[in-house]
């Protein structure tokens, strides 16, 4: 049935009851009591309506589906409809609040910075990444103009020119950022920042590595090509000169081979696909072999000493051998004749330690932190003379990193150097 019809029927029924009551009063007790009864009935009906109207007005001050008043007559229908509407509203609101919370959380976790600004660049909201990238603080800077907060000429020019179709590469507070501004909703704009500092650094390292490696390879190649050219232009070259050329070419070929081998070792160590092997390394045996190789390299020019008191360890035998041998050969190569090179293997409370100590040329303090960089040499010509590739300590660093060990370097120019490899205690094998 139509709701209006229901409403009117129930209203008419109530009025009829009051009128019938008044009529019965008139019939039994006379006109005045009958009219009084009718009036009282009408006042009662109006009071009930006023009471519900008041309840509705009270409820509207603080509308919640939980405390909606119960109704009577047509009010039952009104309140039940209001209840349904309110419940729907509350559900939508809860869903909206949940979505907003989820959106906020997603924005907080986003590695890219997001800031929302109005059409004249006043900051309305930003996520923590944007705070970090641009040095903003939402609490302090909300409502401030972003161009007053990010005061770099490139950024201000970008805003003034408004060429937002191409992103801006911005160097800001020791970071390299890709900044993008996207207009939306007519009077708002989103600023997105992407931090490329780390990838730029890796790119730069890669470029440097390629440039250095090509340079290192080009030198011996030039020498070899030069001799080959001489050989082809002067076929009747004296045998002694030719054999000296061949000797030099062989040396350069060997140098290239060492370089390529070291580069391959480095790239293998760097690629995490190769897990560290966990094998028991007989350190005494390994160090005695390294010691003998050191003696062969020194060819009696140095005094070599080995003190071996430490335990066996767990690790990758090939990797550890190549790291330790690099340190020992360096000590021999950078120590003049009659110098001493001491190899010590000991067990300390913090873990096993390998020390190579020499009284060679030493290294001045400003070079020490850079020694493990690829192709870094204190003295390029000396390193070449001693057949160095410039990659030895970079290999040592990677091997130690993979074994959770540290390299400590102490050195004084003209006095000597001490390279310590500190292994963690857990790699030691109890004897
Ligand atoms: P290289 O192949 O040139 O020796 P490394 O990476 O092994 O390359 O060493 C880097 C640089 O560190 C060397 O060029 C040298 O200048 C310096 N160096 C390494 N070990 C010693 C040492 N025991 N005494 C003095 N200088 C050293």
Coordinates of C-alpha atoms and ligand atoms in Angstrom, one line a residue:
X1 CA 0.0 0.0 0.0
X2 CA 1.1 3.5 -0.7
X3 CA 2.9 5.0 2.4
X4 CA 0.8 8.2 2.2
X5 CA -2.4 6.2 2.3
X6 CA -1.1 4.2 5.4
X7 CA -0.2 7.5 7.1
X8 CA -3.6 9.1 6.5
X9 CA -5.6 5.9 7.4
X10 CA -3.8 5.6 10.7
X11 CA -4.2 9.4 11.4
X12 CA -7.9 9.2 10.6
X13 CA -8.4 6.1 12.7
X14 CA -6.8 7.9 15.7
X15 CA -9.0 10.9 15.2
X16 CA -12.0 8.7 14.8
X17 CA -11.2 7.0 18.1
X18 CA -11.0 10.4 19.8
X19 CA -14.2 11.6 18.2
X20 CA -16.0 8.3 19.1
X21 CA -14.7 8.7 22.7
X22 CA -16.1 12.3 22.8
X23 CA -19.4 11.0 21.3
X24 CA -19.7 8.3 23.9
X25 CA -19.0 10.9 26.7
X26 CA -21.7 13.2 25.2
X27 CA -24.1 10.2 25.1
X28 CA -23.5 9.0 28.7
X29 CA -22.6 12.2 30.6
X30 CA -23.9 15.1 28.5
X31 CA -22.4 17.7 26.1
X32 CA -19.8 19.4 28.3
X33 CA -18.0 16.2 29.5
X34 CA -18.2 14.8 25.9
X35 CA -16.6 18.0 24.5
X36 CA -14.0 18.0 27.3
X37 CA -13.2 14.3 26.6
X38 CA -12.8 15.1 22.9
X39 CA -10.6 18.1 23.6
X40 CA -8.4 16.0 26.0
X41 CA -8.1 13.3 23.4
X42 CA -7.0 15.9 20.7
X43 CA -4.5 17.5 23.2
X44 CA -3.2 14.0 23.9
X45 CA -2.8 13.2 20.2
X46 CA -1.0 16.6 19.6
X47 CA 1.2 16.1 22.7
X48 CA 2.4 12.7 21.4
X49 CA 3.2 14.2 18.0
X50 CA 5.0 17.1 19.7
X51 CA 6.9 14.7 22.0
X52 CA 8.2 12.7 18.9
X53 CA 9.0 15.9 17.1
X54 CA 11.1 17.0 20.1
X55 CA 12.8 13.6 20.2
X56 CA 13.6 13.9 16.5
X57 CA 15.0 17.3 17.0
X58 CA 17.2 16.1 19.9
X59 CA 18.4 13.1 17.8
X60 CA 19.3 15.4 14.8
X61 CA 21.7 17.3 17.1
X62 CA 23.7 14.1 17.5
X63 CA 22.5 11.6 14.8
X64 CA 23.6 8.0 15.5
X65 CA 21.8 4.8 14.5
X66 CA 22.4 3.4 17.9
X67 CA 20.3 5.9 19.8
X68 CA 17.4 6.6 17.5
X69 CA 14.1 6.9 19.6
X70 CA 11.3 4.4 19.3
X71 CA 8.2 5.7 17.5
X72 CA 4.5 5.3 17.7
X73 CA 2.0 5.3 14.8
X74 CA 3.4 7.1 11.8
X75 CA 6.5 7.9 13.8
X76 CA 7.5 4.2 13.8
X77 CA 7.7 4.3 10.0
X78 CA 9.6 7.6 10.0
X79 CA 12.1 6.4 12.6
X80 CA 12.6 3.1 10.9
X81 CA 13.4 4.9 7.6
X82 CA 15.7 7.3 9.3
X83 CA 17.4 4.3 11.0
X84 CA 18.0 2.7 7.6
X85 CA 19.4 5.9 6.1
X86 CA 21.6 6.5 9.1
X87 CA 22.9 3.0 9.1
X88 CA 23.7 3.3 5.4
X89 CA 25.5 6.6 6.0
X90 CA 27.5 5.2 8.9
X91 CA 28.5 2.2 6.8
X92 CA 29.7 4.4 4.0
X93 CA 31.6 6.6 6.4
X94 CA 33.3 3.6 8.0
X95 CA 34.3 2.3 4.6
X96 CA 35.5 5.7 3.5
X97 CA 37.5 6.1 6.7
X98 CA 39.0 2.6 6.2
X99 CA 40.0 3.5 2.6
X100 CA 41.5 6.8 3.7
X101 CA 43.5 5.0 6.4
X102 CA 44.7 2.4 3.9
X103 CA 45.6 5.1 1.3
X104 CA 47.5 7.1 4.0
X105 CA 49.4 4.0 5.0
X106 CA 50.2 3.1 1.4
X107 CA 51.4 6.7 0.9
X108 CA 53.6 6.5 4.0
X109 CA 55.2 3.3 2.8
X110 CA 55.8 4.6 -0.7
X111 CA 59.5 5.1 -1.4
X112 CA 58.7 8.0 -3.7
X113 CA 57.8 11.4 -2.3
X114 CA 54.3 12.7 -2.9
X115 CA 53.2 16.2 -1.9
X116 CA 49.8 17.7 -2.7
X117 CA 49.7 21.5 -3.3
X118 CA 47.1 23.9 -4.4
X119 CA 47.3 25.9 -7.7
X120 CA 49.7 28.5 -6.1
X121 CA 52.0 25.8 -4.6
X122 CA 50.8 26.0 -1.0
X123 CA 51.5 22.7 0.7
X124 CA 48.4 20.8 1.7
X125 CA 49.8 17.3 2.4
X126 CA 52.9 15.2 1.9
X127 CA 54.1 11.8 2.7
X128 CA 57.3 11.0 4.8
X129 CA 59.4 10.3 1.7
X130 CA 58.6 13.8 0.4
X131 CA 59.5 15.2 3.8
X132 CA 62.8 13.4 3.6
X133 CA 63.6 14.2 0.0
X134 CA 62.7 17.9 0.2
X135 CA 63.4 18.6 3.8
X136 CA 59.8 19.4 4.6
X137 CA 57.8 18.8 7.8
X138 CA 54.1 18.4 7.2
X139 CA 53.4 19.7 10.7
X140 CA 55.4 22.8 10.4
X141 CA 55.2 23.6 6.7
X142 CA 51.5 22.8 5.9
X143 CA 50.0 25.9 4.3
X144 CA 53.5 27.3 3.3
X145 CA 54.5 27.9 -0.3
X146 CA 56.7 25.0 -1.5
X147 CA 58.9 27.4 -3.5
X148 CA 59.8 29.1 -0.2
X149 CA 60.7 25.7 1.3
X150 CA 62.7 24.3 -1.6
X151 CA 64.8 27.2 -2.5
X152 CA 66.9 26.1 -5.4
X153 CA 67.0 28.1 -8.7
X154 CA 66.4 25.0 -10.9
X155 CA 63.2 24.1 -8.9
X156 CA 61.9 27.7 -9.0
X157 CA 62.6 28.0 -12.7
X158 CA 60.8 24.7 -13.3
X159 CA 57.7 26.1 -11.5
X160 CA 57.9 29.4 -13.3
X161 CA 58.2 27.9 -16.7
X162 CA 55.6 25.2 -15.9
X163 CA 57.0 22.7 -18.4
X164 CA 55.6 19.8 -16.4
X165 CA 55.6 17.4 -19.3
X166 CA 59.3 16.7 -18.7
X167 CA 60.6 15.8 -15.2
X168 CA 63.2 17.9 -13.5
X169 CA 66.5 16.4 -12.4
X170 CA 67.3 18.2 -9.1
X171 CA 70.4 18.0 -7.0
X172 CA 69.2 18.9 -3.6
X173 CA 70.7 18.4 -0.1
X174 CA 73.2 15.8 -1.3
X175 CA 70.6 13.9 -3.2
X176 CA 69.7 13.5 -6.8
X177 CA 66.0 13.7 -7.3
X178 CA 63.7 13.3 -10.3
X179 CA 60.9 15.7 -9.7
X180 CA 57.6 15.6 -11.5
X181 CA 54.6 17.9 -11.1
X182 CA 51.2 16.6 -12.2
X183 CA 48.2 19.1 -12.2
X184 CA 44.9 17.6 -11.1
X185 CA 41.4 18.6 -10.0
X186 CA 41.7 22.0 -11.7
X187 CA 43.2 23.8 -8.7
X188 CA 45.6 21.2 -7.3
X189 CA 48.9 19.7 -8.2
X190 CA 50.8 16.7 -7.1
X191 CA 54.6 16.8 -6.7
X192 CA 56.3 13.4 -7.0
X193 CA 60.0 13.0 -6.1
X194 CA 62.0 9.9 -7.0
X195 CA 65.4 9.5 -5.3
X196 CA 68.1 8.3 -7.8
X197 CA 71.1 9.1 -5.7
X198 CA 72.0 5.4 -5.1
X199 CA 71.4 4.3 -8.7
X200 CA 73.4 7.3 -10.0
X201 CA 76.2 6.3 -7.7
X202 CA 76.1 2.8 -9.0
X203 CA 76.0 4.0 -12.6
X204 CA 78.9 6.3 -11.9
X205 CA 80.9 3.4 -10.4
X206 CA 80.1 1.3 -13.4
X207 CA 81.2 4.0 -15.8
X208 CA 84.4 4.6 -13.8
X209 CA 85.0 0.9 -13.7
X210 CA 84.6 0.5 -17.5
X211 CA 86.8 3.6 -18.1
X212 CA 89.5 2.3 -15.8
X213 CA 89.4 -1.2 -17.1
X214 CA 89.6 -0.1 -20.7
X215 CA 92.5 2.2 -19.8
X216 CA 94.3 -0.6 -18.0
X217 CA 93.9 -2.9 -20.9
X218 CA 94.7 -0.4 -23.5
X219 CA 98.3 0.2 -22.2
X220 CA 99.5 -3.3 -22.6
X221 CA 97.6 -3.7 -25.9
X222 CA 99.3 -0.6 -27.3
X223 CA 102.7 -2.0 -26.3
X224 CA 101.9 -5.4 -28.0
X225 CA 100.5 -3.7 -31.1
X226 CA 103.6 -1.5 -31.3
X227 CA 106.0 -4.4 -31.3
X228 CA 103.8 -6.4 -33.8
X229 CA 104.0 -3.4 -36.1
X230 CA 107.8 -3.2 -35.8
X231 CA 108.0 -7.0 -36.5
X232 CA 105.9 -6.7 -39.6
X233 CA 107.7 -3.7 -41.0
X234 CA 111.2 -4.9 -40.2
X235 CA 111.2 -8.7 -40.9
X236 CA 114.9 -9.0 -40.7
X237 CA 115.2 -7.5 -37.1
X238 CA 118.2 -8.8 -35.1
X239 CA 117.4 -11.9 -33.2
X240 CA 118.4 -10.4 -29.8
X241 CA 116.2 -7.4 -30.4
X242 CA 113.3 -9.6 -31.5
X243 CA 113.6 -11.8 -28.5
X244 CA 113.6 -8.8 -26.2
X245 CA 110.5 -7.6 -28.0
X246 CA 108.9 -11.0 -27.5
X247 CA 109.8 -10.9 -23.8
X248 CA 108.1 -7.5 -23.4
X249 CA 105.1 -8.6 -25.3
X250 CA 104.8 -11.8 -23.2
X251 CA 105.0 -9.6 -20.0
X252 CA 102.2 -7.3 -21.3
X253 CA 100.1 -10.3 -22.3
X254 CA 100.5 -11.7 -18.8
X255 CA 99.6 -8.4 -17.3
X256 CA 96.4 -8.3 -19.4
X257 CA 95.6 -11.9 -18.3
X258 CA 96.1 -11.0 -14.6
X259 CA 93.8 -8.0 -15.1
X260 CA 91.1 -10.1 -16.8
X261 CA 91.4 -12.8 -14.1
X262 CA 91.1 -10.3 -11.3
X263 CA 88.1 -8.6 -13.0
X264 CA 86.4 -12.0 -13.4
X265 CA 87.1 -12.8 -9.7
X266 CA 85.6 -9.5 -8.6
X267 CA 82.5 -9.9 -10.7
X268 CA 82.0 -13.4 -9.4
X269 CA 82.4 -12.3 -5.9
X270 CA 80.0 -9.4 -6.4
X271 CA 77.2 -11.5 -8.0
X272 CA 75.3 -12.8 -5.0
X273 CA 74.4 -15.9 -7.0
X274 CA 77.5 -17.6 -5.6
X275 CA 76.8 -18.5 -2.0
X276 CA 79.8 -18.7 0.4
X277 CA 80.9 -22.3 0.7
X278 CA 80.9 -23.6 4.3
X279 CA 84.0 -25.9 4.4
X280 CA 86.5 -26.5 7.2
X281 CA 89.7 -24.7 6.3
X282 CA 92.9 -26.1 7.7
X283 CA 94.5 -22.7 8.4
X284 CA 97.9 -24.0 9.3
X285 CA 98.2 -25.9 6.0
X286 CA 96.8 -22.9 4.0
X287 CA 99.2 -20.4 5.7
X288 CA 102.2 -22.7 5.2
X289 CA 101.4 -22.8 1.5
X290 CA 100.9 -19.0 1.3
X291 CA 104.2 -18.6 3.2
X292 CA 106.0 -20.7 0.6
X293 CA 104.4 -18.8 -2.3
X294 CA 105.5 -15.6 -0.5
X295 CA 109.1 -16.9 -0.2
X296 CA 109.0 -17.8 -4.0
X297 CA 107.9 -14.3 -4.8
X298 CA 110.4 -12.6 -2.5
X299 CA 113.2 -14.8 -3.9
X300 CA 115.3 -14.3 -0.8
X301 CA 115.0 -10.5 -0.9
X302 CA 113.0 -10.4 2.4
X303 CA 112.8 -12.1 5.7
X304 CA 109.5 -13.9 6.0
X305 CA 108.1 -15.0 9.4
X306 CA 105.0 -17.1 10.1
X307 CA 103.4 -17.4 13.5
X308 CA 100.4 -19.7 13.5
X309 CA 98.4 -20.1 16.7
X310 CA 94.9 -19.7 15.5
X311 CA 92.1 -22.2 14.9
X312 CA 90.7 -23.7 11.7
X313 CA 87.8 -21.8 10.4
X314 CA 84.6 -22.3 8.4
X315 CA 84.4 -20.5 5.0
X316 CA 85.2 -20.7 1.4
X317 CA 88.7 -22.0 1.1
X318 CA 89.4 -20.6 -2.4
X319 CA 88.1 -17.2 -1.5
X320 CA 90.0 -16.9 1.8
X321 CA 93.2 -18.1 0.2
X322 CA 92.9 -15.5 -2.6
X323 CA 92.3 -12.7 0.0
X324 CA 95.2 -13.7 2.2
X325 CA 97.6 -14.2 -0.6
X326 CA 96.7 -10.8 -2.0
X327 CA 97.7 -9.2 1.4
X328 CA 100.9 -11.2 1.6
X329 CA 102.0 -10.5 -2.0
X330 CA 101.2 -6.8 -1.5
X331 CA 103.4 -6.7 1.7
X332 CA 106.3 -8.3 -0.3
X333 CA 105.8 -6.1 -3.3
X334 CA 105.7 -2.9 -1.3
X335 CA 108.6 -3.7 1.0
X336 CA 112.1 -3.0 -0.2
X337 CA 114.9 -5.6 -0.2
X338 CA 116.0 -6.8 3.2
X339 CA 112.7 -5.8 4.8
X340 CA 110.6 -8.1 7.0
X341 CA 107.2 -9.5 6.4
X342 CA 105.4 -11.2 9.3
X343 CA 102.3 -13.4 8.9
X344 CA 100.4 -13.9 12.2
X345 CA 97.4 -16.2 12.7
X346 CA 95.9 -15.8 16.2
X347 CA 92.7 -16.4 18.2
X348 CA 91.4 -13.3 20.0
X349 CA 88.3 -13.1 22.2
X350 CA 86.5 -11.3 19.4
X351 CA 87.4 -14.0 16.9
X352 CA 90.4 -15.3 14.8
X353 CA 92.7 -12.7 13.3
X354 CA 95.2 -12.7 10.5
X355 CA 97.9 -10.1 10.4
X356 CA 100.4 -9.2 7.7
X357 CA 102.9 -6.8 9.0
X358 CA 105.7 -5.3 6.9
X359 CA 108.3 -2.6 7.4
X360 CA 108.0 -1.4 3.8
X361 CA 107.2 1.9 2.2
X362 CA 103.9 2.4 4.2
X363 CA 100.9 4.4 3.1
X364 CA 100.0 8.0 4.2
X365 CA 96.7 8.4 6.1
X366 CA 94.7 10.1 3.4
X367 CA 94.9 7.0 1.1
X368 CA 94.0 4.4 3.6
X369 CA 90.2 4.7 3.4
X370 CA 90.3 4.5 -0.4
X371 CA 92.7 1.5 -0.8
X372 CA 89.9 -1.0 -1.3
X373 CA 88.4 0.9 -4.2
X374 CA 88.9 -0.7 -7.6
X375 CA 92.0 0.5 -9.4
X376 CA 92.9 2.8 -6.6
X377 CA 96.7 3.0 -6.2
X378 CA 98.8 5.2 -4.0
X379 CA 101.5 5.3 -6.7
X380 CA 100.4 4.1 -10.1
X381 CA 103.9 3.7 -11.6
X382 CA 105.1 1.7 -8.6
X383 CA 102.0 -0.6 -8.7
X384 CA 102.7 -1.3 -12.4
X385 CA 106.3 -1.9 -11.7
X386 CA 105.3 -4.5 -9.1
X387 CA 102.8 -6.0 -11.5
X388 CA 99.8 -4.8 -9.6
X389 CA 96.3 -4.8 -11.2
X390 CA 94.9 -2.3 -8.7
X391 CA 92.1 -4.8 -7.9
X392 CA 93.8 -6.9 -5.2
X393 CA 92.4 -5.1 -2.1
X394 CA 89.0 -4.7 -3.8
X395 CA 88.9 -8.5 -4.1
X396 CA 90.0 -8.8 -0.4
X397 CA 87.2 -6.5 0.7
X398 CA 84.6 -8.5 -1.2
X399 CA 85.8 -11.8 0.2
X400 CA 85.8 -10.5 3.7
X401 CA 82.4 -8.9 3.3
X402 CA 81.1 -12.3 2.2
X403 CA 82.6 -13.9 5.4
X404 CA 81.5 -11.1 7.7
X405 CA 85.1 -10.2 8.4
X406 CA 86.7 -6.8 8.7
X407 CA 89.9 -5.4 7.2
X408 CA 91.8 -3.0 9.5
X409 CA 94.7 -1.1 8.0
X410 CA 97.4 0.7 10.0
X411 CA 100.3 2.2 8.2
X412 CA 103.0 4.9 8.5
X413 CA 104.9 6.1 5.4
X414 CA 108.5 5.0 5.6
X415 CA 107.9 2.7 8.6
X416 CA 105.6 0.0 7.3
X417 CA 102.0 -1.3 7.2
X418 CA 99.8 -3.7 9.2
X419 CA 96.8 -5.3 7.5
X420 CA 94.5 -7.1 9.9
X421 CA 91.7 -9.4 9.0
X422 CA 89.3 -9.8 11.9
X423 CA 87.0 -12.8 11.5
X424 CA 83.8 -13.2 13.6
X425 CA 84.2 -15.6 16.5
X426 CA 81.6 -18.0 15.1
X427 CA 83.7 -19.0 12.2
X428 CA 86.4 -20.6 14.5
X429 CA 86.3 -24.4 14.7
X430 CA 87.0 -25.7 18.2
X431 CA 90.1 -28.0 18.1
Ligands
LIG1 P1 97.8 -3.2 -6.6 O1 97.6 -4.3 -7.5 O2 98.1 -1.9 -7.2 O3 98.8 -3.6 -5.5 P2 95.9 -3.4 -4.5 O4 94.4 -3.2 -4.6 O5 96.4 -4.7 -4.0 O6 96.4 -3.0 -5.9 O7 96.5 -2.3 -3.6 C1 96.0 -0.9 -3.7 C2 97.2 0.0 -3.3 O8 97.4 -0.1 -1.9 C3 98.5 -0.3 -4.0 O9 98.6 0.2 -5.2 C4 99.5 0.3 -3.0 O10 99.7 1.6 -3.3 C5 98.8 0.2 -1.7 N1 99.2 -1.0 -0.8 C6 98.6 -2.2 -0.7 N2 99.3 -2.9 0.2 C7 100.4 -2.2 0.6 C8 101.4 -2.4 1.5 N3 101.6 -3.6 2.2 N4 102.3 -1.4 1.7 C9 102.2 -0.3 1.0 N5 101.2 0.0 0.2 C10 100.3 -0.9 -0.1

